[in-house]
Short mmCIF file of C-alpha atoms and ligand atoms in Angstrom, two decimals:
data_model
loop_
_atom_site.label_atom_id
_atom_site.label_comp_id
_atom_site.label_asym_id
_atom_site.label_seq_id
_atom_site.Cartn_x
_atom_site.Cartn_y
_atom_site.Cartn_z
CA UNK A 1 0.00 0.00 0.00
CA UNK A 2 1.45 3.35 -0.87
CA UNK A 3 0.21 6.13 1.37
CA UNK A 4 -3.46 6.69 0.62
CA UNK A 5 -4.66 10.09 -0.59
CA UNK A 6 -6.46 10.25 2.74
CA UNK A 7 -4.54 8.25 5.39
CA UNK A 8 -7.19 8.65 8.11
CA UNK A 9 -8.70 5.32 9.12
CA UNK A 10 -11.68 5.87 11.40
CA UNK A 11 -12.18 3.17 14.04
CA UNK A 12 -15.94 2.56 14.26
CA UNK A 13 -15.84 1.07 17.74
CA UNK A 14 -19.57 0.68 18.49
CA UNK A 15 -21.48 -2.46 19.42
CA UNK A 16 -24.65 -1.01 17.92
CA UNK A 17 -24.91 -1.59 14.18
CA UNK A 18 -26.85 1.61 13.58
CA UNK A 19 -24.15 3.63 15.35
CA UNK A 20 -21.49 2.01 13.18
CA UNK A 21 -23.41 2.76 10.00
CA UNK A 22 -24.49 6.31 10.89
CA UNK A 23 -21.01 7.29 12.09
CA UNK A 24 -19.49 5.82 8.92
CA UNK A 25 -21.90 7.89 6.82
CA UNK A 26 -21.17 11.06 8.78
CA UNK A 27 -17.36 10.82 8.56
CA UNK A 28 -17.13 9.28 5.06
CA UNK A 29 -16.20 12.53 3.27
CA UNK A 30 -13.16 12.88 5.56
CA UNK A 31 -12.12 9.22 6.00
CA UNK A 32 -9.87 7.16 3.76
CA UNK A 33 -10.58 3.81 5.44
CA UNK A 34 -13.20 2.44 7.89
CA UNK A 35 -12.08 0.11 10.67
CA UNK A 36 -14.28 -2.38 12.51
CA UNK A 37 -12.74 -4.00 15.57
CA UNK A 38 -13.76 -6.43 18.27
CA UNK A 39 -16.56 -4.24 19.67
CA UNK A 40 -18.30 -3.88 16.31
CA UNK A 41 -17.53 -7.39 15.05
CA UNK A 42 -18.93 -9.12 18.15
CA UNK A 43 -21.66 -6.54 18.82
CA UNK A 44 -22.95 -5.70 15.37
CA UNK A 45 -21.72 -8.70 13.40
CA UNK A 46 -19.63 -9.14 10.30
CA UNK A 47 -22.36 -8.53 7.72
CA UNK A 48 -21.78 -4.80 7.76
CA UNK A 49 -18.23 -5.21 6.44
CA UNK A 50 -19.50 -5.75 2.90
CA UNK A 51 -21.82 -2.74 3.11
CA UNK A 52 -19.11 -0.45 4.49
CA UNK A 53 -16.74 -1.68 1.79
CA UNK A 54 -19.04 -0.22 -0.89
CA UNK A 55 -18.04 3.21 0.43
CA UNK A 56 -14.44 2.88 1.60
CA UNK A 57 -11.79 0.16 2.02
CA UNK A 58 -12.52 -1.69 5.28
CA UNK A 59 -10.01 -2.76 7.90
CA UNK A 60 -11.18 -5.78 9.93
CA UNK A 61 -9.22 -5.45 13.17
CA UNK A 62 -9.71 -9.09 14.13
CA UNK A 63 -6.44 -9.29 16.11
CA UNK A 64 -6.24 -13.04 15.62
CA UNK A 65 -3.94 -14.90 18.02
CA UNK A 66 -4.37 -18.68 18.22
CA UNK A 67 -2.77 -21.85 16.87
CA UNK A 68 -2.09 -21.71 13.11
CA UNK A 69 -4.99 -24.01 12.17
CA UNK A 70 -7.54 -21.83 13.98
CA UNK A 71 -6.16 -18.64 12.51
CA UNK A 72 -6.18 -20.18 9.05
CA UNK A 73 -9.83 -21.16 9.53
CA UNK A 74 -10.86 -17.73 10.76
CA UNK A 75 -8.92 -15.97 8.02
CA UNK A 76 -10.56 -18.08 5.34
CA UNK A 77 -13.95 -16.73 6.48
CA UNK A 78 -12.70 -13.16 6.91
CA UNK A 79 -11.34 -13.25 3.36
CA UNK A 80 -14.95 -13.62 2.14
CA UNK A 81 -16.13 -10.41 3.80
CA UNK A 82 -14.72 -7.93 1.32
CA UNK A 83 -12.22 -6.22 3.61
CA UNK A 84 -8.90 -4.75 2.48
CA UNK A 85 -6.91 -5.05 5.74
CA UNK A 86 -6.94 -7.51 8.63
CA UNK A 87 -4.86 -7.88 11.80
CA UNK A 88 -3.19 -10.77 13.56
CA UNK A 89 -0.95 -10.59 16.63
CA UNK A 90 2.71 -10.96 15.70
CA UNK A 91 3.16 -12.70 19.08
CA UNK A 92 1.26 -15.68 17.63
CA UNK A 93 4.55 -16.64 15.99
CA UNK A 94 6.00 -17.31 12.56
CA UNK A 95 3.78 -20.27 11.62
CA UNK A 96 0.61 -18.51 12.71
CA UNK A 97 1.37 -15.37 10.69
CA UNK A 98 2.31 -17.50 7.69
CA UNK A 99 -0.97 -19.43 7.92
CA UNK A 100 -2.87 -16.13 8.12
CA UNK A 101 -1.16 -14.71 5.05
CA UNK A 102 -1.78 -17.90 3.09
CA UNK A 103 -5.49 -17.98 3.96
CA UNK A 104 -5.99 -14.26 3.32
CA UNK A 105 -5.02 -14.68 -0.32
CA UNK A 106 -4.59 -11.79 -2.72
CA UNK A 107 -6.27 -8.47 -2.04
CA UNK A 108 -6.43 -8.74 1.75
CA UNK A 109 -3.46 -7.15 3.45
CA UNK A 110 -2.35 -8.86 6.67
CA UNK A 111 -1.06 -6.45 9.31
CA UNK A 112 0.80 -7.84 12.32
CA UNK A 113 0.18 -6.10 15.63
CA UNK A 114 3.46 -5.68 17.50
CA UNK A 115 3.03 -4.25 21.02
CA UNK A 116 -0.39 -2.72 21.82
CA UNK A 117 -0.35 1.07 22.03
CA UNK A 118 -2.21 0.81 25.35
CA UNK A 119 0.89 -0.69 27.02
CA UNK A 120 3.50 1.59 28.57
CA UNK A 121 7.12 0.69 29.25
CA UNK A 122 6.38 -0.36 32.84
CA UNK A 123 3.70 -2.84 31.76
CA UNK A 124 5.86 -4.17 28.91
CA UNK A 125 8.58 -4.76 31.50
CA UNK A 126 6.18 -6.58 33.86
CA UNK A 127 5.02 -8.78 30.98
CA UNK A 128 8.59 -10.01 30.67
CA UNK A 129 9.69 -8.59 27.32
CA UNK A 130 13.48 -8.51 27.19
CA UNK A 131 14.85 -5.01 26.57
CA UNK A 132 12.85 -1.89 25.82
CA UNK A 133 9.41 -1.65 24.25
CA UNK A 134 11.11 -0.66 21.00
CA UNK A 135 13.32 -3.78 21.14
CA UNK A 136 10.20 -5.91 21.54
CA UNK A 137 8.46 -4.17 18.66
CA UNK A 138 11.47 -4.65 16.37
CA UNK A 139 11.77 -8.35 17.22
CA UNK A 140 8.06 -9.03 16.66
CA UNK A 141 8.12 -6.97 13.47
CA UNK A 142 11.07 -8.84 12.00
CA UNK A 143 9.51 -12.23 12.68
CA UNK A 144 6.12 -11.21 11.26
CA UNK A 145 7.62 -9.73 8.10
CA UNK A 146 9.77 -12.85 7.62
CA UNK A 147 6.53 -14.86 7.82
CA UNK A 148 5.03 -12.78 5.02
CA UNK A 149 3.00 -10.09 6.81
CA UNK A 150 2.36 -7.14 4.51
CA UNK A 151 2.53 -4.53 7.22
CA UNK A 152 2.72 -3.81 10.93
CA UNK A 153 0.62 -2.12 13.55
CA UNK A 154 2.81 -0.17 15.93
CA UNK A 155 2.75 2.96 18.05
CA UNK A 156 3.80 6.21 16.38
CA UNK A 157 6.76 6.30 18.77
CA UNK A 158 8.35 3.29 17.02
CA UNK A 159 7.94 4.56 13.46
CA UNK A 160 11.45 5.95 13.13
CA UNK A 161 13.07 2.75 14.41
CA UNK A 162 10.93 0.55 12.13
CA UNK A 163 11.55 2.70 9.05
CA UNK A 164 15.26 2.71 9.93
CA UNK A 165 15.33 -1.10 10.11
CA UNK A 166 12.93 -2.07 7.31
CA UNK A 167 12.83 0.97 5.03
CA UNK A 168 9.71 1.03 2.88
CA UNK A 169 9.30 -2.76 2.91
CA UNK A 170 6.35 -2.67 5.30
CA UNK A 171 3.20 -0.62 5.65
CA UNK A 172 3.14 0.96 9.09
CA UNK A 173 -0.32 1.43 10.54
CA UNK A 174 -0.50 3.47 13.73
CA UNK A 175 -3.20 3.78 16.37
CA UNK A 176 -2.56 5.93 19.43
CA UNK A 177 -3.17 9.08 17.37
CA UNK A 178 -4.08 12.05 19.53
CA UNK A 179 -4.37 15.62 18.21
CA UNK A 180 -3.07 18.37 20.51
CA UNK A 181 -5.42 18.84 23.46
CA UNK A 182 -7.19 15.47 23.10
CA UNK A 183 -7.27 13.08 26.06
CA UNK A 184 -5.16 9.91 25.87
CA UNK A 185 -8.03 7.63 27.07
CA UNK A 186 -6.49 4.16 27.57
CA UNK A 187 -3.70 4.81 25.06
CA UNK A 188 -0.15 5.19 26.39
CA UNK A 189 2.22 5.55 23.40
CA UNK A 190 0.65 8.40 21.44
CA UNK A 191 1.52 11.17 18.96
CA UNK A 192 -0.28 13.80 16.86
CA UNK A 193 -1.46 12.93 13.32
CA UNK A 194 0.90 15.24 11.42
CA UNK A 195 3.88 14.10 13.49
CA UNK A 196 3.02 10.44 12.90
CA UNK A 197 2.86 10.95 9.13
CA UNK A 198 6.17 12.83 9.18
CA UNK A 199 7.71 9.90 11.09
CA UNK A 200 6.67 7.47 8.34
CA UNK A 201 3.14 6.23 9.06
CA UNK A 202 1.20 4.75 6.14
CA UNK A 203 -2.21 4.84 7.80
CA UNK A 204 -3.45 6.65 10.94
CA UNK A 205 -6.03 4.77 13.01
CA UNK A 206 -8.24 7.23 14.87
CA UNK A 207 -11.18 6.31 17.05
CA UNK A 208 -12.41 8.37 19.99
CA UNK A 209 -10.85 11.72 19.00
CA UNK A 210 -13.34 11.53 16.09
CA UNK A 211 -16.11 9.13 17.10
CA UNK A 212 -16.60 10.44 20.67
CA UNK A 213 -16.60 14.09 19.53
CA UNK A 214 -19.87 16.02 19.75
CA UNK A 215 -19.74 16.28 15.97
CA UNK A 216 -17.67 13.41 14.49
CA UNK A 217 -17.80 14.82 10.95
CA UNK A 218 -16.31 18.14 12.06
CA UNK A 219 -13.63 16.37 14.12
CA UNK A 220 -12.70 14.23 11.10
CA UNK A 221 -12.66 17.24 8.78
CA UNK A 222 -10.41 19.16 11.18
CA UNK A 223 -8.00 16.26 11.43
CA UNK A 224 -7.85 15.98 7.65
CA UNK A 225 -7.17 19.70 7.38
CA UNK A 226 -4.47 19.47 10.05
CA UNK A 227 -2.53 16.86 8.10
CA UNK A 228 -3.00 18.66 4.78
CA UNK A 229 -1.57 21.90 6.20
CA UNK A 230 2.21 21.91 6.44
O1 C5P B 1 -10.19 5.47 20.21
P1 C5P B 1 -8.78 5.24 19.78
O2 C5P B 1 -8.26 6.29 18.80
O3 C5P B 1 -7.85 5.04 20.94
O4 C5P B 1 -8.87 3.88 18.98
C1 C5P B 1 -7.74 3.20 18.52
C2 C5P B 1 -8.17 2.02 17.71
O5 C5P B 1 -7.00 1.35 17.27
C3 C5P B 1 -9.02 1.00 18.45
O6 C5P B 1 -10.00 0.56 17.54
C4 C5P B 1 -8.07 -0.12 18.79
O7 C5P B 1 -8.66 -1.39 18.75
C5 C5P B 1 -7.03 -0.01 17.68
N1 C5P B 1 -5.69 -0.48 18.02
C6 C5P B 1 -4.94 0.04 19.04
N2 C5P B 1 -3.68 -0.43 19.32
C7 C5P B 1 -3.18 -1.43 18.60
C8 C5P B 1 -3.92 -1.97 17.55
C9 C5P B 1 -5.18 -1.46 17.27
O8 C5P B 1 -5.39 1.00 19.70
N3 C5P B 1 -1.96 -1.86 18.82
#
């Protein structure tokens, strides 16, 4: 994926199908990609993926992490939905990522999640990762890319290190995007949208700064304007 004309991917994190659809409609003029994650997939179901995909490329944030056979089975079904991007956890290991890529087939880009953006260094340390958070991200990234992943999900704080190590070989998709003045919510490794693009992001995943705003369309438009202005 080269950087999309509009790199803003809006995370439609609602369990209610009508909320997913109405928010998608409202932000569509200012969104490059729609993302449905665990809240929408389990709450509203997978049928809406095909409908959303008529409007914009859809990112199914399935975050698969299981034995290779299970992930292959799930990915075979996800590949039927009409999505353009899907996630697996890099921590599932080489064989799992490889099975996911094989089952996804052509046209569905598999992104490997490295270390969740909701984890800070202290929690990463307690979880037993050797070295810094960045070390962990680089190790997971290398293994996932070797297994055939098309891109990575990382925090904007690791973009420079990942671009330094892998160049343009991988798409780098970054959640944890927070415009100046926005609350962090449960995110810990965050950066502004313009800064993340300048550091090498391919796609910016933005949820609550847009979807929890009083007027999501205006919030999305402002973010688009902020990244267009240099
Ligand atoms: O509301 P907010 O902007 O924090 O939403 C971020 C979105 O990105 C959520 O849908 C979340 O599932 C997703 N995500 C994340 N961190 C990752 C991978 C995905 O926050 N490492």
